[in-house]
Every structure is written in C-alpha cells, then in structure tokens.
Amino acid sequence: MAPEPPLLSMEGITKSFPGVRALDGVDLTVLAGETHCLLGQNGAGKSTLIKVLAGAHRPDSGRIVWCGEEITLNSPSAATRRGIATLHQELDLVDGLSVAENIHLGHEPTTAGFIVRSAAARDRTARLLERLGHPRIDPAAPVGVLPAAQRQIVSMARALSHDARLIVMDEPSAALDPDEVAGLFRIVRGLTAEGVAVVYISHRLEEIRRIGDRVTVLKDGRSVAAGLPARTTPARAVVSLMTGRDVGHVFPPRPVRATGTTPAPAVRPALSVQGLTRAGEFAPLDLDLWPGEIVGLAGLVGSGRSEILETIYGARRPTAGTVLAGGERLRPGSVPRAVRAGIGLAPEERKTQGLLPTESVTRNVSLACLGRFSRGGWIDRAAERAAARRATRSLSLRPDTPDAQVRTLSGGNQQKAVLARWLLRGCKVLLLDEPTRGVDVGARAELYAVIRALAADGLAVLLVSSEIPEVLGLADRVLVLREGRVVHTAEARDLDEHRVLDLVMEGSPPV
Ligand SMILES: Nc1ncnc2c1ncn2[C@@H]1O[C@H](COP(=O)(O)OP(=O)(O)OP(=O)(O)O)[C@@H](O)[C@H]1O
Ligand SMILES: [Mg+2]
C-alpha cells in the first residue's frame, strides 16, 4: 500500500522583494495531525513563507502540493477554501466589529452580513469559543476591548470556523503569559488529535520541545534542516542551525556586587518611586533604582507590571505617590517631563505605541532626539543617519538599510528599531516592557549584552518580561508582583524559576 501523501509539501519556494531575496528555494513538508515548528532568526523568511501559504504573497517560483495535488494559491480566499487558515504575526482583527462579526469576516460576503446578525451566528460563535475553552468571551463584544490573549482566541475561532485542516500560527505565544500559553497548547493538542495539522512559529525554544513533533529551520531564506524531531534534537543544535554559530552564554555575566553594600551617600538613585499608586491597578510601590542597576518586575499579564512602567513614564496619572528622577520630583502624568528628566520607555505594543510604519528606519530611530541633529532650523540628515545606523548596527538590525520603511522589516527587527531609538537617545533610566518579544535567540543574546553594557555605563534599567528566565538572567534584583502588589523582593541570583512561578501564581504571603 502506498503511504499517505503528506498533507502539504512546499517545494523550492522563492520570493523576492525589491532588493531582498526573502525565500530562496525553501522546502516544507507537513503531515496531517502533526505540530510542525518553523524556526529561524529574525528576517529568516518564516512569515513570508506562511504568507505564501496563506495566499497573501505569490511565490516567484516553486510548487505547492496539497494532499498529493499541485495547487495555486492566488488569493487568501483560495487558501481558506482548501482548508488552510493562518493566524498572522500581526493579528488582522477589526477592532470596531464584534467577536462574531470578526469570526465570520472571511466568509462569503453576501452571507456574512446576514449570518452575523442572526442568532445562529452568535450560537456558532459561542460553540467555537467553547471548543477553544473560552466560553466566557461574549460574541457581541467589540474585539477592540478584549485583552491580547482573548484576541488570539478570536483569531483561532475564525480559523476553526473555516473547517481548517492546517492552521498556521505565526508567533501566537508572543503576547501570552505562561498560563495562557498552557491554554494555547491544550488547544493545539486538541486540534492535532482531531487530525488537524498545525504549523507553529515561535522564538521560544522550550515551547518547541513541549508542543512540536517536527522542526524545520530557516536561515537567510533557505531551509537548512527539514523535519527534525522536535523533542530529541538538542536545543544547541537547533540554535547553531539557526544562527550558523554557537550561542554559548545567552546572558552576560553580572558585575560583581558585594551583597549588602550601600552605595556611597553621594550617589543618588537614578529613579526613586515613593508610594506610587493607581487605585485598581497597583498598590503603593516604593523602589529605588540605582545607576548601573537592572531591576526586573516579574508577574503575570494583568499583575500591574506595564501599568507601573507607564505611570513612572507619565503616560498614566498616579492616584498617589511621587517619582523622582536624579533627585528631581517629576510632575505626575507628564510624559514630556519624564523624557526631559532622562526616562525612556520601550513599550509593549510596538505597533500602536512605538513605530511609524511608513517612515524610514532612520527616522523611526532618530525620532526621540531629532533636536540633536538640527542645525539652524535644518536637520543634518547625514548626522541623523550615521547616528541611527550606529544604534541599529549595535543591535544587528537587518537588513542594514537605513532608508527602508519600517513596515518592511520582519517582526523582530521592528522590535530592534524601537530599542535602537532609546539607545540613541541616551537616557538615564530605561523602562523596558517585554524587550525581546519576537526577538530571536541570537539577537537576544546581543540585546542582553547591549543592555548590560549600558548599565555598566551607568544606565538604570527597569525590566518587565513574561519570560521568567529572562528576568532572572538579566536583572540584578527582582520584584515579584501579584495583583498589583510586590509580594517578594530578592537578588536575582537567589531566586529560581520555580520559586518565581510559585510566587506569581498563588504566592506566599506578602513580605
Ligand atoms: N513587504 C515586504 N517588502 C520588502 N521586504 C520584505 C517584505 N516583507 C518581508 N520582507 C523582508 O523579507 C525578509 C524576511 O522577512 P520575514 O518577515 O519573512 O522574516 P521572519 O522570519 O518572519 O522574521 P521575524 O522572526 O522577525 O518575524 C526580511 O529581510 C524582510 O525585511
Ligand atoms: Mg515573522
């Protein structure tokens, strides 16, 4: 008996954009019922490959074979009709529409308008949400008000509404906390048990081990390994395939600090937060952040982490308390004051809060300090460009094209553009909210080294991350938050991942 053909095989796919060969003869084979992980550094071509599969990009050459038959996918609806559903890296939900409307958006236009208003549509939506284990999401709620994890679920429900046989997820876990990732994995296992195949993209290698059956690795638009066993291939081997080198030490060494030493009295904290509160979001917080110190805030999404950073930055008004930068008391709720006092924030939602997608890389990077390049009313473009380029190169932002529009960069490289901006600005206090979301392992190590080097130069860093190993590896001192309250403070070297997880989940009594 002939073996079943693979569900999907993509063979020799190439795709170029002006000046960039994003895919250069990529092969990908996916079997029914498997979770196939797609790995690669930022810009390796992962999203481009799955956009080809989603019918969003036409490949320049190559074949797509679906259930043994060669097919052409010349539009997103052609892919949907075949049973290929995609959750893109940037979720394409319409904020103003309801959950039910979003889920039915991709269906035939004439029926969509009708279906969506009917009770049947709401029922159908409710059933899909139930199947995904989220019966409490309201089908009538506007999508714009939902938190990130629930938006993800809505996209997934939309994929399921098409009876997909293959669901592609482009970095679905990037915005989720550990609990929500566990929920996502339950859904993925449920789908594969029903024979649906899942293509899963993530930069978190431990996830690949937990959820993946096989792995394909892309590097510079080529597949350098196809169909490796996900659980037994050593992580080091995968990383060196991705990067073409050994990434030995991910976290830079901490400077030696004798425990219990108090800084010399002449030195002021770079940032001093006293009784800072936002009713309903976080309880009074006291924190002194010293020059050269990296402090991590660990906690689940919703524990008040981001709200604390935004309040320090002046983007939210505290209900009580004060913030001092370099000894100077800041006006509450004023971003310009905070910025003038040398505070920078690299926000979590880069797309909406951080970047101008149609502006060049240079302009996005120099945005926060254009004044520095103005000469008698004119902007010194050459100086602006050179300075921006130094910052992007120190983060290995790729491609190294200062004039490219930021929207053409891969997800992880957009991230680096935001960070480059704050590097260039040279602030005294840097607030980092999920700095490595979507950043590949190789670039992470570089980014950590850059942050550590800045700290060694006297920068004070307050870091929020959902990835506990990142907080423990990078920070000197860690505050663990639960429901808006600091429940534990310790030197990072005295904590381990399990202890922090215990504390953020249920926690011991506040100390
Ligand atoms: N619309 C576009 N126009 C020009 N170049 C593009 C476009 N889309 C992608 N590219 C380029 O193609 C290459 C591959 O990008 P892609 O988004 O596929 O990377 P990726 O592997 O998904 O990376 P990441 O992990 O950062 O999301 C990059 O060099 C990117 O800059
Ligand atoms: Mg991508």
PDB file of N, CA and C in Angstrom, residues 288-372:
ATOM      1  N   ASP A 288      13.844  52.140  44.775  1.00  0.00           N
ATOM      2  CA  ASP A 288      14.985  52.959  44.381  1.00  0.00           C
ATOM      3  C   ASP A 288      15.773  52.185  43.344  1.00  0.00           C
ATOM      4  N   LEU A 289      15.991  52.829  42.231  1.00  0.00           N
ATOM      5  CA  LEU A 289      16.721  52.179  41.144  1.00  0.00           C
ATOM      6  C   LEU A 289      18.034  52.944  41.001  1.00  0.00           C
ATOM      7  N   TRP A 290      19.144  52.232  41.207  1.00  0.00           N
ATOM      8  CA  TRP A 290      20.453  52.894  41.231  1.00  0.00           C
ATOM      9  C   TRP A 290      21.095  52.904  39.856  1.00  0.00           C
ATOM     10  N   PRO A 291      21.922  53.913  39.594  1.00  0.00           N
ATOM     11  CA  PRO A 291      22.620  53.908  38.305  1.00  0.00           C
ATOM     12  C   PRO A 291      23.388  52.596  38.156  1.00  0.00           C
ATOM     13  N   GLY A 292      23.308  52.011  36.987  1.00  0.00           N
ATOM     14  CA  GLY A 292      24.041  50.770  36.741  1.00  0.00           C
ATOM     15  C   GLY A 292      23.289  49.513  37.126  1.00  0.00           C
ATOM     16  N   GLU A 293      22.089  49.710  37.684  1.00  0.00           N
ATOM     17  CA  GLU A 293      21.363  48.535  38.171  1.00  0.00           C
ATOM     18  C   GLU A 293      20.257  48.127  37.191  1.00  0.00           C
ATOM     19  N   ILE A 294      20.049  46.822  37.069  1.00  0.00           N
ATOM     20  CA  ILE A 294      18.925  46.320  36.281  1.00  0.00           C
ATOM     21  C   ILE A 294      17.957  45.643  37.251  1.00  0.00           C
ATOM     22  N   VAL A 295      16.751  46.189  37.331  1.00  0.00           N
ATOM     23  CA  VAL A 295      15.738  45.598  38.206  1.00  0.00           C
ATOM     24  C   VAL A 295      14.645  45.002  37.344  1.00  0.00           C
ATOM     25  N   GLY A 296      14.262  43.777  37.666  1.00  0.00           N
ATOM     26  CA  GLY A 296      13.224  43.102  36.895  1.00  0.00           C
ATOM     27  C   GLY A 296      11.911  43.066  37.655  1.00  0.00           C
ATOM     28  N   LEU A 297      10.803  43.245  36.933  1.00  0.00           N
ATOM     29  CA  LEU A 297       9.481  43.057  37.525  1.00  0.00           C
ATOM     30  C   LEU A 297       8.930  41.757  36.959  1.00  0.00           C
ATOM     31  N   ALA A 298       8.719  40.775  37.816  1.00  0.00           N
ATOM     32  CA  ALA A 298       8.142  39.512  37.351  1.00  0.00           C
ATOM     33  C   ALA A 298       6.693  39.468  37.792  1.00  0.00           C
ATOM     34  N   GLY A 299       5.847  38.908  36.952  1.00  0.00           N
ATOM     35  CA  GLY A 299       4.435  38.812  37.311  1.00  0.00           C
ATOM     36  C   GLY A 299       3.656  38.440  36.083  1.00  0.00           C
ATOM     37  N   LEU A 300       2.408  38.008  36.275  1.00  0.00           N
ATOM     38  CA  LEU A 300       1.601  37.631  35.128  1.00  0.00           C
ATOM     39  C   LEU A 300       1.106  38.873  34.403  1.00  0.00           C
ATOM     40  N   VAL A 301       0.633  38.660  33.175  1.00  0.00           N
ATOM     41  CA  VAL A 301      -0.072  39.736  32.490  1.00  0.00           C
ATOM     42  C   VAL A 301      -1.232  40.126  33.404  1.00  0.00           C
ATOM     43  N   GLY A 302      -1.444  41.416  33.603  1.00  0.00           N
ATOM     44  CA  GLY A 302      -2.541  41.830  34.477  1.00  0.00           C
ATOM     45  C   GLY A 302      -2.095  42.014  35.927  1.00  0.00           C
ATOM     46  N   SER A 303      -0.815  41.781  36.216  1.00  0.00           N
ATOM     47  CA  SER A 303      -0.367  41.947  37.600  1.00  0.00           C
ATOM     48  C   SER A 303       0.026  43.393  37.868  1.00  0.00           C
ATOM     49  N   GLY A 304      -0.097  44.240  36.862  1.00  0.00           N
ATOM     50  CA  GLY A 304       0.190  45.656  37.055  1.00  0.00           C
ATOM     51  C   GLY A 304       1.564  46.082  36.559  1.00  0.00           C
ATOM     52  N   ARG A 305       2.290  45.138  35.941  1.00  0.00           N
ATOM     53  CA  ARG A 305       3.663  45.435  35.524  1.00  0.00           C
ATOM     54  C   ARG A 305       3.740  46.608  34.561  1.00  0.00           C
ATOM     55  N   SER A 306       2.979  46.488  33.451  1.00  0.00           N
ATOM     56  CA  SER A 306       3.062  47.531  32.430  1.00  0.00           C
ATOM     57  C   SER A 306       2.516  48.844  32.953  1.00  0.00           C
ATOM     58  N   GLU A 307       1.472  48.769  33.776  1.00  0.00           N
ATOM     59  CA  GLU A 307       0.867  49.986  34.331  1.00  0.00           C
ATOM     60  C   GLU A 307       1.882  50.740  35.177  1.00  0.00           C
ATOM     61  N   ILE A 308       2.706  50.006  35.908  1.00  0.00           N
ATOM     62  CA  ILE A 308       3.731  50.655  36.731  1.00  0.00           C
ATOM     63  C   ILE A 308       4.715  51.417  35.832  1.00  0.00           C
ATOM     64  N   LEU A 309       5.180  50.751  34.775  1.00  0.00           N
ATOM     65  CA  LEU A 309       6.126  51.427  33.880  1.00  0.00           C
ATOM     66  C   LEU A 309       5.487  52.670  33.277  1.00  0.00           C
ATOM     67  N   GLU A 310       4.252  52.528  32.815  1.00  0.00           N
ATOM     68  CA  GLU A 310       3.596  53.663  32.163  1.00  0.00           C
ATOM     69  C   GLU A 310       3.336  54.814  33.124  1.00  0.00           C
ATOM     70  N   THR A 311       3.082  54.496  34.373  1.00  0.00           N
ATOM     71  CA  THR A 311       2.846  55.552  35.348  1.00  0.00           C
ATOM     72  C   THR A 311       4.159  56.279  35.659  1.00  0.00           C
ATOM     73  N   ILE A 312       5.244  55.528  35.784  1.00  0.00           N
ATOM     74  CA  ILE A 312       6.550  56.171  36.007  1.00  0.00           C
ATOM     75  C   ILE A 312       6.869  57.104  34.839  1.00  0.00           C
ATOM     76  N   TYR A 313       6.514  56.655  33.654  1.00  0.00           N
ATOM     77  CA  TYR A 313       6.811  57.392  32.419  1.00  0.00           C
ATOM     78  C   TYR A 313       5.888  58.601  32.231  1.00  0.00           C
ATOM     79  N   GLY A 314       4.843  58.663  33.055  1.00  0.00           N
ATOM     80  CA  GLY A 314       3.927  59.797  32.963  1.00  0.00           C
ATOM     81  C   GLY A 314       2.760  59.580  32.013  1.00  0.00           C
ATOM     82  N   ALA A 315       2.684  58.403  31.412  1.00  0.00           N
ATOM     83  CA  ALA A 315       1.596  58.144  30.466  1.00  0.00           C
ATOM     84  C   ALA A 315       0.290  57.842  31.193  1.00  0.00           C
ATOM     85  N   ARG A 316       0.391  57.504  32.470  1.00  0.00           N
ATOM     86  CA  ARG A 316      -0.799  57.370  33.309  1.00  0.00           C
ATOM     87  C   ARG A 316      -0.585  58.232  34.533  1.00  0.00           C
ATOM     88  N   ARG A 317      -1.689  58.774  35.059  1.00  0.00           N
ATOM     89  CA  ARG A 317      -1.593  59.640  36.238  1.00  0.00           C
ATOM     90  C   ARG A 317      -1.743  58.810  37.484  1.00  0.00           C
ATOM     91  N   PRO A 318      -0.801  58.901  38.404  1.00  0.00           N
ATOM     92  CA  PRO A 318      -0.942  58.119  39.644  1.00  0.00           C
ATOM     93  C   PRO A 318      -2.061  58.676  40.507  1.00  0.00           C
ATOM     94  N   THR A 319      -2.681  57.829  41.317  1.00  0.00           N
ATOM     95  CA  THR A 319      -3.658  58.356  42.268  1.00  0.00           C
ATOM     96  C   THR A 319      -2.946  58.845  43.532  1.00  0.00           C
ATOM     97  N   ALA A 320      -1.741  58.364  43.765  1.00  0.00           N
ATOM     98  CA  ALA A 320      -0.935  58.870  44.877  1.00  0.00           C
ATOM     99  C   ALA A 320       0.526  58.575  44.599  1.00  0.00           C
ATOM    100  N   GLY A 321       1.383  59.258  45.336  1.00  0.00           N
ATOM    101  CA  GLY A 321       2.801  58.928  45.273  1.00  0.00           C
ATOM    102  C   GLY A 321       3.587  59.838  44.345  1.00  0.00           C
ATOM    103  N   THR A 322       4.922  59.689  44.420  1.00  0.00           N
ATOM    104  CA  THR A 322       5.783  60.545  43.608  1.00  0.00           C
ATOM    105  C   THR A 322       6.875  59.747  42.921  1.00  0.00           C
ATOM    106  N   VAL A 323       7.382  60.346  41.845  1.00  0.00           N
ATOM    107  CA  VAL A 323       8.513  59.779  41.118  1.00  0.00           C
ATOM    108  C   VAL A 323       9.603  60.841  41.091  1.00  0.00           C
ATOM    109  N   LEU A 324      10.816  60.458  41.484  1.00  0.00           N
ATOM    110  CA  LEU A 324      11.947  61.369  41.380  1.00  0.00           C
ATOM    111  C   LEU A 324      12.973  60.783  40.420  1.00  0.00           C
ATOM    112  N   ALA A 325      13.439  61.624  39.512  1.00  0.00           N
ATOM    113  CA  ALA A 325      14.498  61.183  38.603  1.00  0.00           C
ATOM    114  C   ALA A 325      15.726  62.028  38.895  1.00  0.00           C
ATOM    115  N   GLY A 326      16.821  61.372  39.243  1.00  0.00           N
ATOM    116  CA  GLY A 326      18.040  62.090  39.608  1.00  0.00           C
ATOM    117  C   GLY A 326      17.784  63.110  40.715  1.00  0.00           C
ATOM    118  N   GLY A 327      16.880  62.795  41.628  1.00  0.00           N
ATOM    119  CA  GLY A 327      16.594  63.675  42.746  1.00  0.00           C
ATOM    120  C   GLY A 327      15.529  64.719  42.464  1.00  0.00           C
ATOM    121  N   GLU A 328      15.153  64.861  41.182  1.00  0.00           N
ATOM    122  CA  GLU A 328      14.170  65.889  40.830  1.00  0.00           C
ATOM    123  C   GLU A 328      12.776  65.265  40.776  1.00  0.00           C
ATOM    124  N   ARG A 329      11.839  65.945  41.454  1.00  0.00           N
ATOM    125  CA  ARG A 329      10.489  65.420  41.510  1.00  0.00           C
ATOM    126  C   ARG A 329       9.770  65.674  40.187  1.00  0.00           C
ATOM    127  N   LEU A 330       9.173  64.653  39.612  1.00  0.00           N
ATOM    128  CA  LEU A 330       8.523  64.811  38.308  1.00  0.00           C
ATOM    129  C   LEU A 330       7.067  65.200  38.468  1.00  0.00           C
ATOM    130  N   ARG A 331       6.578  65.973  37.479  1.00  0.00           N
ATOM    131  CA  ARG A 331       5.152  66.303  37.515  1.00  0.00           C
ATOM    132  C   ARG A 331       4.372  65.036  37.170  1.00  0.00           C
ATOM    133  N   PRO A 332       3.376  64.675  37.990  1.00  0.00           N
ATOM    134  CA  PRO A 332       2.655  63.425  37.732  1.00  0.00           C
ATOM    135  C   PRO A 332       1.930  63.475  36.393  1.00  0.00           C
ATOM    136  N   GLY A 333       1.953  62.386  35.684  1.00  0.00           N
ATOM    137  CA  GLY A 333       1.181  62.282  34.446  1.00  0.00           C
ATOM    138  C   GLY A 333       1.704  63.139  33.313  1.00  0.00           C
ATOM    139  N   SER A 334       3.004  63.476  33.299  1.00  0.00           N
ATOM    140  CA  SER A 334       3.528  64.267  32.186  1.00  0.00           C
ATOM    141  C   SER A 334       4.682  63.528  31.499  1.00  0.00           C
ATOM    142  N   VAL A 335       4.413  63.039  30.307  1.00  0.00           N
ATOM    143  CA  VAL A 335       5.465  62.331  29.563  1.00  0.00           C
ATOM    144  C   VAL A 335       6.623  63.274  29.201  1.00  0.00           C
ATOM    145  N   PRO A 336       6.332  64.477  28.695  1.00  0.00           N
ATOM    146  CA  PRO A 336       7.459  65.343  28.318  1.00  0.00           C
ATOM    147  C   PRO A 336       8.427  65.590  29.482  1.00  0.00           C
ATOM    148  N   ARG A 337       7.881  65.762  30.685  1.00  0.00           N
ATOM    149  CA  ARG A 337       8.749  65.963  31.846  1.00  0.00           C
ATOM    150  C   ARG A 337       9.620  64.746  32.104  1.00  0.00           C
ATOM    151  N   ALA A 338       8.986  63.580  32.018  1.00  0.00           N
ATOM    152  CA  ALA A 338       9.733  62.348  32.276  1.00  0.00           C
ATOM    153  C   ALA A 338      10.851  62.199  31.248  1.00  0.00           C
ATOM    154  N   VAL A 339      10.518  62.484  29.990  1.00  0.00           N
ATOM    155  CA  VAL A 339      11.512  62.347  28.928  1.00  0.00           C
ATOM    156  C   VAL A 339      12.654  63.338  29.161  1.00  0.00           C
ATOM    157  N   ARG A 340      12.298  64.580  29.525  1.00  0.00           N
ATOM    158  CA  ARG A 340      13.341  65.580  29.775  1.00  0.00           C
ATOM    159  C   ARG A 340      14.241  65.170  30.938  1.00  0.00           C
ATOM    160  N   ALA A 341      13.646  64.464  31.891  1.00  0.00           N
ATOM    161  CA  ALA A 341      14.453  64.024  33.030  1.00  0.00           C
ATOM    162  C   ALA A 341      15.262  62.771  32.701  1.00  0.00           C
ATOM    163  N   GLY A 342      15.181  62.325  31.450  1.00  0.00           N
ATOM    164  CA  GLY A 342      16.034  61.213  31.033  1.00  0.00           C
ATOM    165  C   GLY A 342      15.414  59.834  31.176  1.00  0.00           C
ATOM    166  N   ILE A 343      14.064  59.787  31.219  1.00  0.00           N
ATOM    167  CA  ILE A 343      13.410  58.478  31.318  1.00  0.00           C
ATOM    168  C   ILE A 343      12.923  58.057  29.930  1.00  0.00           C
ATOM    169  N   GLY A 344      13.209  56.840  29.549  1.00  0.00           N
ATOM    170  CA  GLY A 344      12.736  56.312  28.263  1.00  0.00           C
ATOM    171  C   GLY A 344      11.911  55.070  28.485  1.00  0.00           C
ATOM    172  N   LEU A 345      10.890  54.881  27.631  1.00  0.00           N
ATOM    173  CA  LEU A 345      10.059  53.671  27.736  1.00  0.00           C
ATOM    174  C   LEU A 345      10.007  52.990  26.381  1.00  0.00           C
ATOM    175  N   ALA A 346      10.395  51.727  26.330  1.00  0.00           N
ATOM    176  CA  ALA A 346      10.179  50.920  25.127  1.00  0.00           C
ATOM    177  C   ALA A 346       8.925  50.103  25.400  1.00  0.00           C
ATOM    178  N   PRO A 347       7.785  50.522  24.815  1.00  0.00           N
ATOM    179  CA  PRO A 347       6.503  49.946  25.232  1.00  0.00           C
ATOM    180  C   PRO A 347       6.300  48.545  24.675  1.00  0.00           C
ATOM    181  N   GLU A 348       5.267  47.921  25.232  1.00  0.00           N
ATOM    182  CA  GLU A 348       4.955  46.548  24.884  1.00  0.00           C
ATOM    183  C   GLU A 348       4.347  46.450  23.491  1.00  0.00           C
ATOM    184  N   GLU A 349       3.397  47.328  23.198  1.00  0.00           N
ATOM    185  CA  GLU A 349       2.695  47.266  21.916  1.00  0.00           C
ATOM    186  C   GLU A 349       3.411  48.159  20.936  1.00  0.00           C
ATOM    187  N   ARG A 350       4.448  47.623  20.298  1.00  0.00           N
ATOM    188  CA  ARG A 350       5.244  48.495  19.457  1.00  0.00           C
ATOM    189  C   ARG A 350       4.475  49.067  18.289  1.00  0.00           C
ATOM    190  N   LYS A 351       3.550  48.272  17.780  1.00  0.00           N
ATOM    191  CA  LYS A 351       2.906  48.706  16.554  1.00  0.00           C
ATOM    192  C   LYS A 351       2.070  49.948  16.775  1.00  0.00           C
ATOM    193  N   THR A 352       1.363  49.993  17.905  1.00  0.00           N
ATOM    194  CA  THR A 352       0.488  51.135  18.109  1.00  0.00           C
ATOM    195  C   THR A 352       1.178  52.244  18.887  1.00  0.00           C
ATOM    196  N   GLN A 353       2.110  51.888  19.756  1.00  0.00           N
ATOM    197  CA  GLN A 353       2.675  52.911  20.624  1.00  0.00           C
ATOM    198  C   GLN A 353       4.059  53.361  20.201  1.00  0.00           C
ATOM    199  N   GLY A 354       4.682  52.587  19.356  1.00  0.00           N
ATOM    200  CA  GLY A 354       6.087  52.861  19.156  1.00  0.00           C
ATOM    201  C   GLY A 354       6.509  53.328  17.783  1.00  0.00           C
ATOM    202  N   LEU A 355       6.028  52.689  16.751  1.00  0.00           N
ATOM    203  CA  LEU A 355       6.639  52.889  15.447  1.00  0.00           C
ATOM    204  C   LEU A 355       5.746  53.613  14.441  1.00  0.00           C
ATOM    205  N   LEU A 356       6.379  54.315  13.504  1.00  0.00           N
ATOM    206  CA  LEU A 356       5.671  54.904  12.368  1.00  0.00           C
ATOM    207  C   LEU A 356       5.978  54.003  11.170  1.00  0.00           C
ATOM    208  N   PRO A 357       5.039  53.138  10.807  1.00  0.00           N
ATOM    209  CA  PRO A 357       5.353  52.062   9.857  1.00  0.00           C
ATOM    210  C   PRO A 357       5.829  52.530   8.489  1.00  0.00           C
ATOM    211  N   THR A 358       5.324  53.675   8.011  1.00  0.00           N
ATOM    212  CA  THR A 358       5.702  54.068   6.654  1.00  0.00           C
ATOM    213  C   THR A 358       6.901  55.012   6.627  1.00  0.00           C
ATOM    214  N   GLU A 359       7.434  55.324   7.801  1.00  0.00           N
ATOM    215  CA  GLU A 359       8.659  56.131   7.838  1.00  0.00           C
ATOM    216  C   GLU A 359       9.881  55.222   7.792  1.00  0.00           C
ATOM    217  N   SER A 360      11.019  55.814   7.447  1.00  0.00           N
ATOM    218  CA  SER A 360      12.246  55.024   7.310  1.00  0.00           C
ATOM    219  C   SER A 360      12.741  54.537   8.672  1.00  0.00           C
ATOM    220  N   VAL A 361      13.637  53.575   8.610  1.00  0.00           N
ATOM    221  CA  VAL A 361      14.269  53.081   9.821  1.00  0.00           C
ATOM    222  C   VAL A 361      14.981  54.234  10.524  1.00  0.00           C
ATOM    223  N   THR A 362      15.739  55.011   9.747  1.00  0.00           N
ATOM    224  CA  THR A 362      16.473  56.134  10.333  1.00  0.00           C
ATOM    225  C   THR A 362      15.547  57.066  11.097  1.00  0.00           C
ATOM    226  N   ARG A 363      14.456  57.477  10.455  1.00  0.00           N
ATOM    227  CA  ARG A 363      13.568  58.443  11.095  1.00  0.00           C
ATOM    228  C   ARG A 363      12.930  57.853  12.350  1.00  0.00           C
ATOM    229  N   ASN A 364      12.553  56.592  12.291  1.00  0.00           N
ATOM    230  CA  ASN A 364      11.962  55.965  13.470  1.00  0.00           C
ATOM    231  C   ASN A 364      12.940  55.932  14.634  1.00  0.00           C
ATOM    232  N   VAL A 365      14.196  55.718  14.306  1.00  0.00           N
ATOM    233  CA  VAL A 365      15.195  55.609  15.362  1.00  0.00           C
ATOM    234  C   VAL A 365      15.548  56.986  15.923  1.00  0.00           C
ATOM    235  N   SER A 366      15.588  57.996  15.041  1.00  0.00           N
ATOM    236  CA  SER A 366      16.059  59.310  15.493  1.00  0.00           C
ATOM    237  C   SER A 366      14.935  60.165  16.068  1.00  0.00           C
ATOM    238  N   LEU A 367      13.720  59.667  15.943  1.00  0.00           N
ATOM    239  CA  LEU A 367      12.525  60.418  16.316  1.00  0.00           C
ATOM    240  C   LEU A 367      12.585  61.086  17.684  1.00  0.00           C
ATOM    241  N   ALA A 368      13.101  60.367  18.664  1.00  0.00           N
ATOM    242  CA  ALA A 368      13.053  60.887  20.033  1.00  0.00           C
ATOM    243  C   ALA A 368      14.135  61.925  20.294  1.00  0.00           C
ATOM    244  N   CYS A 369      15.033  62.123  19.333  1.00  0.00           N
ATOM    245  CA  CYS A 369      16.080  63.114  19.601  1.00  0.00           C
ATOM    246  C   CYS A 369      16.455  63.881  18.341  1.00  0.00           C
ATOM    247  N   LEU A 370      15.436  64.245  17.561  1.00  0.00           N
ATOM    248  CA  LEU A 370      15.705  64.997  16.336  1.00  0.00           C
ATOM    249  C   LEU A 370      16.429  66.305  16.619  1.00  0.00           C
ATOM    250  N   GLY A 371      16.118  66.886  17.786  1.00  0.00           N
ATOM    251  CA  GLY A 371      16.709  68.168  18.156  1.00  0.00           C
ATOM    252  C   GLY A 371      18.225  68.131  18.075  1.00  0.00           C
ATOM    253  N   ARG A 372      18.771  66.982  18.395  1.00  0.00           N
ATOM    254  CA  ARG A 372      20.215  66.852  18.407  1.00  0.00           C
ATOM    255  C   ARG A 372      20.826  67.042  17.017  1.00  0.00           C
TER     256      ARG A 372
END
